[in-house]
Coordinates of C-alpha atoms and ligand atoms in Angstrom, one line a residue:
Chain A
X1 CA 9.9 -5.9 -31.8
X2 CA 12.6 -5.7 -29.3
X3 CA 15.5 -7.7 -27.8
X4 CA 14.7 -6.6 -24.3
X5 CA 11.6 -6.9 -22.2
X6 CA 12.6 -3.9 -20.1
X7 CA 14.5 -0.9 -21.4
X8 CA 15.1 2.3 -19.6
X9 CA 17.1 5.3 -20.8
X10 CA 18.0 8.3 -18.7
X11 CA 15.1 7.9 -16.2
X12 CA 15.0 10.8 -13.8
X13 CA 12.7 11.4 -10.8
X14 CA 12.9 14.3 -8.4
X15 CA 10.9 14.6 -5.1
X16 CA 11.1 18.3 -4.2
X17 CA 14.9 18.8 -3.8
X18 CA 15.7 15.2 -3.6
X19 CA 17.1 13.6 -6.8
X20 CA 15.8 10.1 -6.2
X21 CA 16.8 8.8 -9.6
X22 CA 19.1 10.8 -11.8
X23 CA 19.5 9.2 -15.2
X24 CA 19.2 5.4 -14.9
X25 CA 19.8 3.2 -17.9
X26 CA 19.0 -0.5 -17.8
X27 CA 18.1 -3.4 -20.1
X28 CA 16.7 -6.8 -19.3
X29 CA 16.8 -9.6 -21.8
X30 CA 13.8 -11.9 -22.1
X31 CA 13.8 -14.7 -19.6
X32 CA 16.6 -13.3 -17.5
X33 CA 17.0 -11.7 -14.1
X34 CA 18.5 -8.3 -13.7
X35 CA 19.6 -7.6 -10.2
X36 CA 19.6 -4.0 -9.1
X37 CA 22.0 -3.7 -6.2
X38 CA 22.2 -0.7 -4.1
X39 CA 22.0 0.6 -0.5
X40 CA 19.0 2.1 1.2
X41 CA 17.9 5.3 -0.5
X42 CA 19.8 4.8 -3.7
X43 CA 16.7 5.0 -5.9
X44 CA 15.8 1.3 -6.4
X45 CA 12.1 1.6 -5.4
X46 CA 11.6 4.8 -7.3
X47 CA 13.0 3.2 -10.5
X48 CA 10.8 0.2 -10.1
X49 CA 7.7 2.3 -9.4
X50 CA 8.4 4.3 -12.6
X51 CA 8.8 1.1 -14.6
X52 CA 5.6 -0.3 -13.1
X53 CA 3.7 2.8 -14.1
X54 CA 3.0 4.0 -10.5
X55 CA 5.2 7.1 -10.9
X56 CA 5.6 9.3 -13.9
X57 CA 9.3 10.0 -14.7
X58 CA 10.5 13.6 -14.9
X59 CA 12.7 12.8 -17.8
X60 CA 13.9 9.8 -19.8
X61 CA 11.9 7.0 -21.3
X62 CA 11.3 3.4 -20.8
X63 CA 9.5 0.5 -22.5
X64 CA 8.2 -2.7 -20.8
X65 CA 7.3 -5.5 -23.1
X66 CA 7.7 -3.1 -26.0
X67 CA 5.1 -0.7 -24.6
X68 CA 6.0 2.9 -23.5
X69 CA 5.4 3.3 -19.8
X70 CA 4.4 6.9 -20.3
X71 CA 2.0 6.7 -23.2
X72 CA 0.8 3.0 -22.9
X73 CA 0.6 2.4 -19.2
X74 CA -2.5 0.3 -19.4
X75 CA -0.8 -2.2 -21.8
X76 CA 2.3 -2.3 -19.5
X77 CA 0.0 -3.2 -16.6
X78 CA -1.3 -6.1 -18.5
X79 CA 2.2 -7.6 -18.8
X80 CA 3.7 -7.0 -15.4
X81 CA 3.5 -8.3 -11.8
X82 CA 4.8 -6.1 -9.0
X83 CA 5.8 -7.2 -5.6
X84 CA 6.5 -4.0 -3.7
X85 CA 9.1 -3.5 -1.0
X86 CA 6.4 -3.5 1.7
X87 CA 4.0 -6.4 1.5
X88 CA 0.8 -4.9 0.0
X89 CA -2.0 -7.4 0.7
X90 CA -5.3 -6.6 2.4
X91 CA -4.6 -7.6 6.0
X92 CA -8.3 -7.9 6.8
X93 CA -8.9 -10.5 4.1
X94 CA -7.7 -14.1 4.2
X95 CA -4.9 -15.2 1.9
X96 CA -7.3 -16.9 -0.3
X97 CA -9.7 -14.0 -0.6
X98 CA -6.7 -11.7 -1.5
X99 CA -5.9 -13.9 -4.4
X100 CA -9.5 -14.3 -5.5
X101 CA -9.9 -10.6 -5.4
X102 CA -7.0 -10.0 -7.8
X103 CA -8.3 -12.7 -10.1
X104 CA -11.7 -11.1 -10.2
X105 CA -10.2 -7.7 -10.9
X106 CA -8.2 -9.3 -13.7
X107 CA -11.4 -10.4 -15.3
X108 CA -11.4 -14.1 -14.3
X109 CA -14.8 -15.7 -13.6
X110 CA -15.6 -16.6 -10.1
X111 CA -14.7 -20.2 -10.5
X112 CA -11.5 -19.5 -12.5
X113 CA -10.4 -17.0 -9.8
X114 CA -11.0 -19.6 -7.1
X115 CA -9.1 -22.2 -9.0
X116 CA -6.1 -19.9 -9.6
X117 CA -6.1 -19.0 -5.9
X118 CA -6.0 -22.7 -5.0
X119 CA -3.1 -23.3 -7.4
X120 CA -1.1 -20.4 -6.1
X121 CA -1.8 -21.3 -2.4
X122 CA -0.4 -24.7 -3.1
X123 CA 2.6 -23.5 -5.1
X124 CA 3.5 -21.0 -2.3
X125 CA 2.9 -23.4 0.7
X126 CA 0.1 -21.3 2.0
X127 CA -2.7 -23.9 2.0
X128 CA -2.8 -24.3 5.8
X129 CA -3.1 -20.5 6.2
X130 CA -5.5 -20.0 3.3
X131 CA -8.4 -19.2 5.5
X132 CA -6.6 -17.0 8.0
X133 CA -6.6 -13.2 7.8
X134 CA -3.4 -12.0 6.3
X135 CA -2.6 -9.9 9.3
X136 CA -2.0 -13.1 11.3
X137 CA 0.7 -14.2 8.8
X138 CA 4.4 -14.3 9.6
X139 CA 6.8 -12.0 7.6
X140 CA 7.8 -14.9 5.3
X141 CA 4.2 -16.0 4.7
X142 CA 3.2 -12.4 3.9
X143 CA 6.0 -12.1 1.3
X144 CA 4.9 -15.3 -0.3
X145 CA 1.3 -14.2 -0.4
X146 CA 2.4 -10.9 -1.9
X147 CA 4.4 -12.7 -4.5
X148 CA 1.5 -15.0 -5.2
X149 CA -0.8 -12.0 -5.6
X150 CA 1.6 -10.6 -8.2
X151 CA 1.3 -13.8 -10.2
X152 CA -2.4 -14.3 -10.4
X153 CA -2.5 -13.0 -14.0
X154 CA 0.6 -15.1 -15.0
X155 CA 2.7 -12.0 -15.9
X156 CA 5.6 -12.5 -18.2
X157 CA 7.5 -9.7 -16.5
X158 CA 8.0 -9.4 -12.8
X159 CA 9.3 -6.6 -10.6
X160 CA 10.5 -7.7 -7.2
X161 CA 11.5 -4.9 -4.9
X162 CA 13.7 -6.2 -2.1
X163 CA 11.7 -9.4 -1.9
X164 CA 13.7 -10.9 1.0
X165 CA 14.6 -7.8 3.1
X166 CA 13.7 -8.5 6.7
X167 CA 13.3 -12.2 6.3
X168 CA 15.1 -14.8 8.3
X169 CA 17.6 -17.0 6.4
X170 CA 15.3 -19.9 6.0
X171 CA 12.4 -17.8 4.7
X172 CA 14.9 -16.1 2.3
X173 CA 16.1 -19.4 0.9
X174 CA 12.5 -20.5 0.5
X175 CA 11.7 -17.4 -1.5
X176 CA 14.8 -17.8 -3.6
X177 CA 13.7 -21.3 -4.6
X178 CA 10.3 -19.9 -5.6
X179 CA 11.8 -17.2 -7.7
X180 CA 14.2 -19.6 -9.3
X181 CA 11.2 -21.7 -10.4
X182 CA 9.5 -18.7 -11.9
X183 CA 12.5 -17.9 -13.9
X184 CA 12.9 -21.4 -15.0
X185 CA 9.4 -21.2 -16.5
X186 CA 10.4 -18.2 -18.5
X187 CA 9.5 -15.1 -16.4
X188 CA 11.6 -12.0 -16.9
X189 CA 12.6 -10.4 -13.6
X190 CA 13.9 -7.1 -12.4
X191 CA 15.0 -7.7 -8.8
X192 CA 16.2 -5.0 -6.4
X193 CA 18.3 -6.0 -3.4
X194 CA 20.7 -4.7 -0.8
X195 CA 22.5 -8.1 -0.7
X196 CA 25.3 -9.0 -3.1
X197 CA 24.7 -12.6 -2.1
X198 CA 21.1 -12.4 -3.3
X199 CA 21.9 -10.7 -6.6
X200 CA 24.7 -13.3 -7.1
X201 CA 22.3 -16.1 -6.4
X202 CA 19.4 -15.0 -8.5
X203 CA 20.6 -12.6 -11.2
X204 CA 22.1 -13.2 -14.6
X205 CA 23.2 -9.5 -14.8
X206 CA 23.7 -7.0 -12.1
X207 CA 23.7 -3.2 -12.1
X208 CA 25.0 -1.4 -9.0
X209 CA 23.1 1.8 -8.2
X210 CA 24.2 4.6 -6.0
X211 CA 22.5 7.9 -5.4
X212 CA 20.2 7.4 -8.3
X213 CA 22.9 6.5 -10.8
X214 CA 24.2 3.2 -12.2
X215 CA 27.8 3.0 -11.2
X216 CA 28.7 -0.5 -12.4
X217 CA 27.2 -3.3 -14.4
X218 CA 28.1 -6.8 -15.4
X219 CA 27.6 -10.4 -14.6
X220 CA 27.9 -11.5 -11.0
X221 CA 31.2 -13.1 -11.7
X222 CA 32.6 -9.9 -13.3
X223 CA 31.4 -7.9 -10.4
X224 CA 32.9 -10.2 -7.8
X225 CA 36.2 -10.4 -9.7
X226 CA 36.4 -6.6 -9.4
X227 CA 35.7 -6.7 -5.7
X228 CA 37.8 -9.6 -4.7
X229 CA 36.0 -12.8 -4.2
X230 CA 36.3 -13.2 -0.5
X231 CA 37.4 -11.4 2.6
X232 CA 39.5 -12.8 5.5
X233 CA 38.7 -11.4 8.9
X234 CA 40.7 -12.0 12.1
X235 CA 39.6 -10.6 15.4
X236 CA 42.3 -10.4 18.0
X237 CA 41.5 -11.9 21.4
X238 CA 43.7 -9.4 23.2
X239 CA 44.8 -6.0 22.2
X240 CA 48.5 -6.8 22.6
X241 CA 48.2 -9.4 19.8
X242 CA 46.9 -6.8 17.3
X243 CA 50.2 -5.4 15.9
X244 CA 51.5 -9.0 15.3
X245 CA 48.3 -9.9 13.5
X246 CA 48.4 -6.9 11.3
X247 CA 52.0 -7.5 10.4
X248 CA 51.4 -11.1 9.6
X249 CA 48.4 -10.5 7.4
X250 CA 49.9 -7.5 5.6
X251 CA 52.8 -9.7 4.8
X252 CA 50.6 -12.5 3.4
X253 CA 48.3 -10.3 1.3
X254 CA 51.1 -7.7 0.4
X255 CA 49.8 -4.7 2.1
X256 CA 46.0 -4.4 1.8
X257 CA 44.9 -5.1 5.4
X258 CA 42.2 -3.0 7.0
X259 CA 41.9 -2.5 10.7
X260 CA 38.7 -1.8 12.6
X261 CA 38.8 -2.1 16.4
X262 CA 40.3 -5.5 17.1
X263 CA 39.4 -6.8 13.7
X264 CA 41.8 -7.1 10.8
X265 CA 40.5 -7.8 7.4
X266 CA 41.9 -8.3 4.0
X267 CA 40.8 -9.5 0.5
X268 CA 41.4 -13.2 0.2
X269 CA 42.4 -13.6 -3.4
X270 CA 43.8 -17.1 -3.1
X271 CA 42.2 -20.1 -1.3
X272 CA 45.6 -20.8 0.3
X273 CA 45.3 -17.7 2.4
X274 CA 43.2 -19.1 5.3
X275 CA 45.5 -22.1 6.0
X276 CA 48.5 -19.9 5.7
X277 CA 47.1 -17.5 8.3
X278 CA 46.2 -20.3 10.6
X279 CA 49.8 -21.7 10.4
X280 CA 51.4 -18.4 11.1
X281 CA 49.1 -17.5 14.0
X282 CA 49.8 -20.9 15.5
X283 CA 53.6 -20.5 15.1
X284 CA 53.4 -17.1 16.7
X285 CA 51.4 -18.5 19.6
X286 CA 48.4 -16.2 19.0
X287 CA 44.9 -17.4 19.6
X288 CA 42.4 -15.2 17.8
X289 CA 38.9 -14.5 19.1
X290 CA 37.4 -14.9 15.6
X291 CA 38.8 -16.2 12.3
X292 CA 36.6 -16.2 9.2
X293 CA 36.3 -16.1 5.5
X294 CA 33.3 -14.4 4.1
X295 CA 31.9 -13.6 0.7
X296 CA 31.9 -9.9 -0.4
X297 CA 29.1 -7.8 0.8
X298 CA 27.4 -4.8 -0.8
X299 CA 29.7 -2.7 1.4
X300 CA 32.8 -4.3 -0.2
X301 CA 31.3 -3.6 -3.7
X302 CA 30.8 0.0 -2.7
X303 CA 34.2 0.3 -1.2
X304 CA 35.9 -1.0 -4.3
X305 CA 33.7 1.0 -6.7
X306 CA 33.3 4.3 -5.0
X307 CA 36.0 4.3 -2.3
X308 CA 33.5 4.8 0.4
X309 CA 31.2 2.6 2.5
X310 CA 27.7 1.9 1.4
X311 CA 26.0 3.5 4.4
X312 CA 28.2 6.4 5.2
X313 CA 26.1 8.8 3.1
X314 CA 26.5 12.3 4.5
X315 CA 30.1 12.6 5.5
X316 CA 31.4 10.6 2.5
X317 CA 30.4 13.5 0.3
X318 CA 33.8 15.3 0.5
X319 CA 36.0 12.3 0.3
X320 CA 34.1 10.7 -2.5
X321 CA 36.1 9.4 -5.5
X322 CA 34.6 9.8 -9.0
X323 CA 32.7 6.6 -9.9
X324 CA 34.2 4.6 -12.7
Chain B
X1 CA 3.7 -18.8 -23.0
X2 CA 4.9 -15.6 -21.2
X3 CA 5.9 -13.5 -24.2
X4 CA 3.8 -10.4 -24.9
X5 CA 1.7 -11.3 -27.9
X6 CA 2.4 -9.5 -31.2
X7 CA -1.3 -8.5 -31.5
X8 CA -1.6 -5.2 -29.6
X9 CA -3.1 -5.3 -26.1
X10 CA -6.2 -3.1 -25.4
X11 CA -5.3 0.4 -24.5
X12 CA -8.3 1.2 -22.3
X13 CA -10.7 -0.4 -19.8
X14 CA -14.2 -0.6 -21.1
X15 CA -16.9 1.1 -18.9
X16 CA -18.6 -2.2 -18.3
X17 CA -15.3 -3.7 -17.0
X18 CA -14.7 -0.6 -14.9
X19 CA -18.1 -1.0 -13.2
X20 CA -17.5 -4.7 -12.7
X21 CA -14.1 -3.9 -11.0
X22 CA -15.9 -1.3 -8.9
X23 CA -18.4 -3.9 -7.7
X24 CA -15.6 -6.3 -7.0
X25 CA -13.7 -3.7 -4.9
X26 CA -16.9 -2.8 -3.0
X27 CA -17.5 -6.5 -2.3
X28 CA -13.9 -6.7 -0.9
X29 CA -14.6 -3.8 1.5
X30 CA -17.8 -5.5 2.7
X31 CA -15.9 -8.8 3.0
X32 CA -13.5 -7.2 5.4
X33 CA -16.4 -6.9 7.9
X34 CA -16.9 -10.6 7.9
X35 CA -13.5 -11.1 9.5
X36 CA -13.8 -8.0 11.7
X37 CA -17.3 -8.2 13.0
X38 CA -16.6 -5.5 15.6
X39 CA -16.6 -3.1 12.7
X40 CA -20.3 -3.9 12.3
X41 CA -20.8 -2.7 15.8
X42 CA -19.4 0.7 14.9
X43 CA -22.2 1.5 12.4
X44 CA -24.9 -0.8 13.9
X45 CA -24.7 -0.9 17.7
X46 CA -23.4 2.6 18.2
X47 CA -26.3 4.4 16.5
X48 CA -28.7 2.2 18.3
X49 CA -27.1 3.1 21.6
X50 CA -27.2 6.8 20.7
X51 CA -30.9 6.4 19.9
X52 CA -31.7 4.7 23.2
X53 CA -29.5 6.9 25.3
X54 CA -30.9 10.2 24.1
X55 CA -34.4 8.9 24.0
X56 CA -34.6 7.8 27.6
X57 CA -32.2 10.3 29.2
X58 CA -33.3 13.5 27.4
X59 CA -36.6 12.5 25.9
X60 CA -38.8 13.5 28.9
X61 CA -36.9 16.8 29.5
X62 CA -36.8 18.0 25.9
X63 CA -40.1 16.9 24.4
X64 CA -42.3 16.0 27.4
X65 CA -42.6 12.4 26.5
X66 CA -40.3 9.8 25.0
X67 CA -42.8 9.0 22.3
X68 CA -43.0 12.5 21.1
X69 CA -39.2 12.8 21.3
X70 CA -38.7 9.5 19.3
X71 CA -40.7 11.1 16.4
X72 CA -38.6 14.2 16.6
X73 CA -35.3 12.6 17.0
X74 CA -35.2 9.4 14.9
X75 CA -34.9 11.2 11.5
X76 CA -32.1 13.4 13.1
X77 CA -30.3 10.4 14.4
X78 CA -30.4 8.8 11.0
X79 CA -28.7 11.9 9.6
X80 CA -26.2 12.1 12.4
X81 CA -25.2 8.5 12.0
X82 CA -24.9 9.0 8.2
X83 CA -22.3 11.7 8.9
X84 CA -20.3 9.5 11.2
X85 CA -20.3 6.5 8.9
X86 CA -18.7 8.6 6.1
X87 CA -15.5 8.5 8.1
X88 CA -15.1 4.9 6.9
X89 CA -14.4 6.1 3.4
X90 CA -11.4 8.1 4.6
X91 CA -10.3 5.5 7.1
X92 CA -10.3 2.7 4.5
X93 CA -8.7 4.8 1.8
X94 CA -5.9 5.8 4.1
X95 CA -5.3 2.2 5.2
X96 CA -5.0 1.2 1.5
X97 CA -2.6 4.1 0.8
X98 CA -0.4 3.5 3.8
X99 CA -0.4 -0.3 3.5
X100 CA 0.5 -0.3 -0.2
X101 CA -2.8 -1.9 -1.3
X102 CA -3.6 1.1 -3.3
X103 CA -0.3 0.7 -5.3
X104 CA -1.1 -3.0 -5.8
X105 CA -4.4 -2.0 -7.3
X106 CA -2.9 0.8 -9.4
X107 CA -0.4 -1.6 -10.9
X108 CA -3.3 -3.8 -12.2
X109 CA -4.9 -3.2 -15.6
X110 CA -8.1 -1.9 -14.1
X111 CA -10.0 1.4 -14.4
X112 CA -8.2 4.2 -12.7
X113 CA -11.3 5.3 -10.9
X114 CA -12.4 1.8 -9.8
X115 CA -10.6 1.7 -6.4
X116 CA -12.1 5.0 -5.2
X117 CA -15.5 4.2 -6.7
X118 CA -15.5 0.8 -5.0
X119 CA -14.8 2.4 -1.7
X120 CA -17.5 4.9 -2.0
X121 CA -20.0 2.3 -3.2
X122 CA -19.2 0.0 -0.3
X123 CA -19.8 3.0 2.0
X124 CA -23.2 3.6 0.5
X125 CA -24.1 0.0 1.3
X126 CA -23.1 0.5 4.9
X127 CA -25.1 3.7 4.9
X128 CA -28.2 1.9 3.6
X129 CA -27.8 -0.8 6.2
X130 CA -27.5 1.8 9.0
X131 CA -30.7 3.6 7.9
X132 CA -32.6 0.3 7.7
X133 CA -31.4 -0.7 11.1
X134 CA -32.3 2.6 12.8
X135 CA -35.7 2.6 11.2
X136 CA -36.3 -1.0 12.3
X137 CA -35.3 -0.2 15.9
X138 CA -37.4 3.0 15.7
X139 CA -40.4 1.1 14.7
X140 CA -39.8 -1.4 17.5
X141 CA -39.7 1.5 20.0
X142 CA -43.1 2.8 18.7
X143 CA -42.2 5.0 15.8
X144 CA -45.1 5.5 13.4
X145 CA -44.7 6.6 9.8
X146 CA -46.8 9.7 9.4
X147 CA -46.4 9.7 5.6
X148 CA -45.9 6.9 3.1
X149 CA -43.5 4.2 2.1
X150 CA -42.5 6.3 -1.0
X151 CA -41.7 9.3 1.3
X152 CA -39.6 6.9 3.4
X153 CA -37.7 5.8 0.3
X154 CA -37.2 9.4 -0.7
X155 CA -35.8 10.2 2.7
X156 CA -33.3 7.4 2.3
X157 CA -32.3 8.6 -1.1
X158 CA -31.8 12.1 0.2
X159 CA -29.7 10.9 3.1
X160 CA -27.6 8.8 0.7
X161 CA -27.1 11.7 -1.6
X162 CA -25.7 13.8 1.2
X163 CA -23.6 10.7 2.3
X164 CA -22.1 10.7 -1.2
X165 CA -21.3 14.4 -1.0
X166 CA -19.7 14.2 2.5
X167 CA -17.7 11.1 1.3
X168 CA -15.6 13.5 -0.8
X169 CA -14.7 15.5 2.3
X170 CA -13.6 12.2 3.9
X171 CA -11.6 11.2 0.8
X172 CA -9.7 14.4 1.3
X173 CA -9.2 13.7 5.0
X174 CA -8.1 10.1 4.1
X175 CA -5.5 11.4 1.6
X176 CA -3.9 14.1 3.7
X177 CA -3.8 12.1 7.0
X178 CA -0.6 10.4 7.9
X179 CA -2.3 7.2 9.2
X180 CA -5.8 5.7 9.7
X181 CA -5.8 6.9 13.4
X182 CA -5.5 10.5 12.2
X183 CA -8.3 10.1 9.8
X184 CA -10.6 9.1 12.7
X185 CA -9.2 12.0 14.8
X186 CA -9.7 14.6 12.1
X187 CA -12.9 13.2 10.8
X188 CA -14.7 12.9 14.2
X189 CA -13.3 16.2 15.4
X190 CA -14.8 18.0 12.4
X191 CA -18.1 16.1 12.5
X192 CA -18.9 16.5 16.2
X193 CA -19.6 20.2 16.2
X194 CA -21.3 20.0 12.8
X195 CA -23.7 17.3 13.9
X196 CA -24.4 18.6 17.4
X197 CA -24.7 22.3 16.5
X198 CA -27.8 21.3 14.6
X199 CA -31.4 20.5 15.3
X200 CA -30.9 16.8 15.5
X201 CA -31.5 16.5 19.2
X202 CA -33.1 19.8 20.1
X203 CA -35.6 22.0 18.3
X204 CA -34.1 25.3 17.1
X205 CA -36.5 27.5 18.9
X206 CA -35.1 26.5 22.3
X207 CA -31.6 28.0 21.5
X208 CA -30.2 31.4 22.0
X209 CA -30.4 33.8 19.0
X210 CA -26.8 33.7 17.9
X211 CA -26.8 29.9 17.8
X212 CA -30.0 29.8 15.8
X213 CA -28.3 31.2 12.8
X214 CA -25.5 28.7 12.9
X215 CA -27.9 25.8 13.4
X216 CA -30.3 26.8 10.6
X217 CA -27.4 27.3 8.2
X218 CA -26.0 23.9 9.0
X219 CA -26.7 21.3 6.3
X220 CA -27.3 18.7 8.9
X221 CA -30.2 20.7 10.1
X222 CA -31.7 21.1 6.7
X223 CA -31.3 17.4 6.0
X224 CA -32.8 16.5 9.5
X225 CA -35.7 18.8 8.8
X226 CA -36.3 17.3 5.3
X227 CA -36.1 13.8 6.8
X228 CA -38.6 14.7 9.5
X229 CA -40.9 16.0 7.0
X230 CA -40.6 12.9 4.9
X231 CA -41.1 10.5 7.8
X232 CA -43.6 12.3 10.1
X233 CA -45.2 14.9 7.9
X234 CA -44.6 18.6 7.7
X235 CA -42.7 20.9 5.3
X236 CA -40.4 19.1 3.0
X237 CA -39.7 21.1 -0.2
X238 CA -37.6 23.9 1.3
X239 CA -35.3 21.9 3.6
X240 CA -35.0 19.2 0.9
X241 CA -33.9 21.8 -1.7
X242 CA -31.4 23.3 0.9
X243 CA -30.0 19.8 1.5
X244 CA -29.6 19.1 -2.2
X245 CA -28.0 22.5 -2.6
X246 CA -25.6 21.7 0.2
X247 CA -24.8 18.3 -1.2
X248 CA -24.0 19.8 -4.6
X249 CA -21.9 22.6 -3.2
X250 CA -19.9 20.1 -1.0
X251 CA -19.3 17.9 -4.0
X252 CA -18.3 20.7 -6.3
X253 CA -15.8 22.0 -3.8
X254 CA -14.4 18.8 -2.4
X255 CA -14.4 16.3 -5.3
X256 CA -11.7 18.3 -7.2
X257 CA -9.8 19.1 -4.1
X258 CA -9.7 15.4 -3.0
X259 CA -8.7 14.1 -6.5
X260 CA -5.9 16.7 -6.7
X261 CA -4.7 15.8 -3.2
X262 CA -4.8 12.1 -4.1
X263 CA -2.9 12.6 -7.3
X264 CA -0.3 14.6 -5.5
X265 CA 0.1 12.0 -2.8
X266 CA 0.5 9.3 -5.5
X267 CA 3.5 11.4 -6.8
X268 CA 2.0 12.4 -10.1
X269 CA 1.5 16.1 -9.2
Ligands
LIG1 N1 7.6 9.9 -2.1 C1 8.8 10.5 -1.8 N2 9.0 11.7 -1.4 C2 10.1 12.3 -1.1 N3 11.3 11.6 -1.2 C3 11.3 10.4 -1.6 C4 10.0 9.7 -1.9 N4 10.3 8.4 -2.3 C5 11.7 8.3 -2.2 N5 12.3 9.4 -1.8 C6 13.7 9.7 -1.6 O1 14.3 9.3 -2.8 C7 15.5 8.6 -2.6 C8 15.5 7.2 -3.2 O2 14.5 6.5 -2.5 P1 14.1 5.0 -2.9 O3 13.9 4.9 -4.4 O4 13.1 4.6 -2.0 O5 15.5 4.2 -2.6 P2 15.7 2.7 -2.3 O6 14.5 1.9 -2.8 O7 16.9 2.3 -3.1 O8 15.9 2.6 -0.8 C9 15.7 8.6 -1.1 O9 16.6 9.7 -0.7 C10 14.3 8.8 -0.6 O10 14.4 9.5 0.7
LIG2 MG1 13.4 0.7 -1.6

């Protein structure tokens, strides 16, 4: 029937004068995870809502599981699970009741619905809170319950809209593990995120979305290679040290240092860079306030793809370089 | 295991499944009360307080004796309380819309109309409970049925019919309000003049002429009159027909308006 569980071509959605999505193409192969990476307001949620049949596209078409989202929405709904950006559980019901409710709506018998709820509560470490009202849940628990609620009908295709935004690192890792497990069992996933690290960790393929358009796509490694794998950042302890630090780093990375306040940063292409910087700083008698090596962020991706920062939306308009 | 089967999936929900889903969603709304028992107070304790307060504070002054006043007022209080309870439809719908629960439901393969129908059905259950409770307290206070049990049932049906009609107004309020608090604000602000500029607490002939017109045109008055007739005896047909006419008119105007507003809010305009 099809090589892809999710295919979208030229999806467009307008809200009044806002072009929320202006021609998105994407494909997700069965059993893989596509990461949709983009800053706030770039059109991720709108795209997911169209694919999940919650919004009608203004133009373009898409098929999920081989069914047209426009003409066969009911079939699509039988195949998908959706975890929205904002946890959408009934706060007045307990975690268990929320899951039983979905099971009943999906046509499970009372006992089947209860059994499925028990399974999911165990799988998502919510057994202790099963009989508490969802409004008493922590952010991480609520996300897990929301994800569990999307899985009651064992959907083969899962939409996860920023599943870990706003979670602390431990809750995030925990959710990543759960998502990994689902994928290992064969679920096809479309995941949106603002974190390159998250897309890198979970996705087989990534598309980068900006202002409703796909501006880059590839595997995480391809994308990272384009960006420069890591960034070195040195923060001067005193302002007088700054010129020397800039000079020394520019020399080591041949020119590409960027200065922001007291911080000097540069792409760290080679693993030798950090020790080299430490030696040179030491030789010059400079003690930096901070010295670190970090992975590329969404902002770095944007800077390298579009020549502007991810968040600087309004005033970047004039200086914007054409996307590749 | 997860692959979509080659055999085509059903393209529609059957009516029977849709009804089943409606019952499930109504059950969910009623289940909410179990964890928030204070909600029960809103449509149980509040009407009883109203009844007692008006009965003992105004009863003597308005009708001469509390017993006469009870017979005049109880049917009216049932109607008034019905109006206020409809706000729950708007409040609950708005909560679902703002918290994303409505989206979760819409992404499920269930009947499109089930979420709304479930809400309204749950509201009717609350309404029936309130009527029952007010009647029970009324009887404890000395109310005597001047008619028959079937007239009493007819009164309940009539009140529920109006509740159904007014629910459509509250669906609209629920859809256009920013948050649940605004639903309550708009809902009660609209309901207060409508319920009090009526003959629920005071007979029409005690009011100045200009007010009489407003009061007698008010659907709450017709419904209160019909309910009085059905519970204590007296003319029924004319006020009952007026009530049904009003219920029909409200439904015809507000059901399409509400559905259009809902679809627009859901971004499908
Ligand atoms: N219901 C809506 N009405 C009006 N504008 C909207 C609506 N939903 C989204 N937008 C706008 O569309 C753009 C894309 O939003 P969204 O898809 O939510 O982006 P993301 O999920 O990537 O943050 C934003 O500019 C947002 O303000
Ligand atoms: Mg979003």
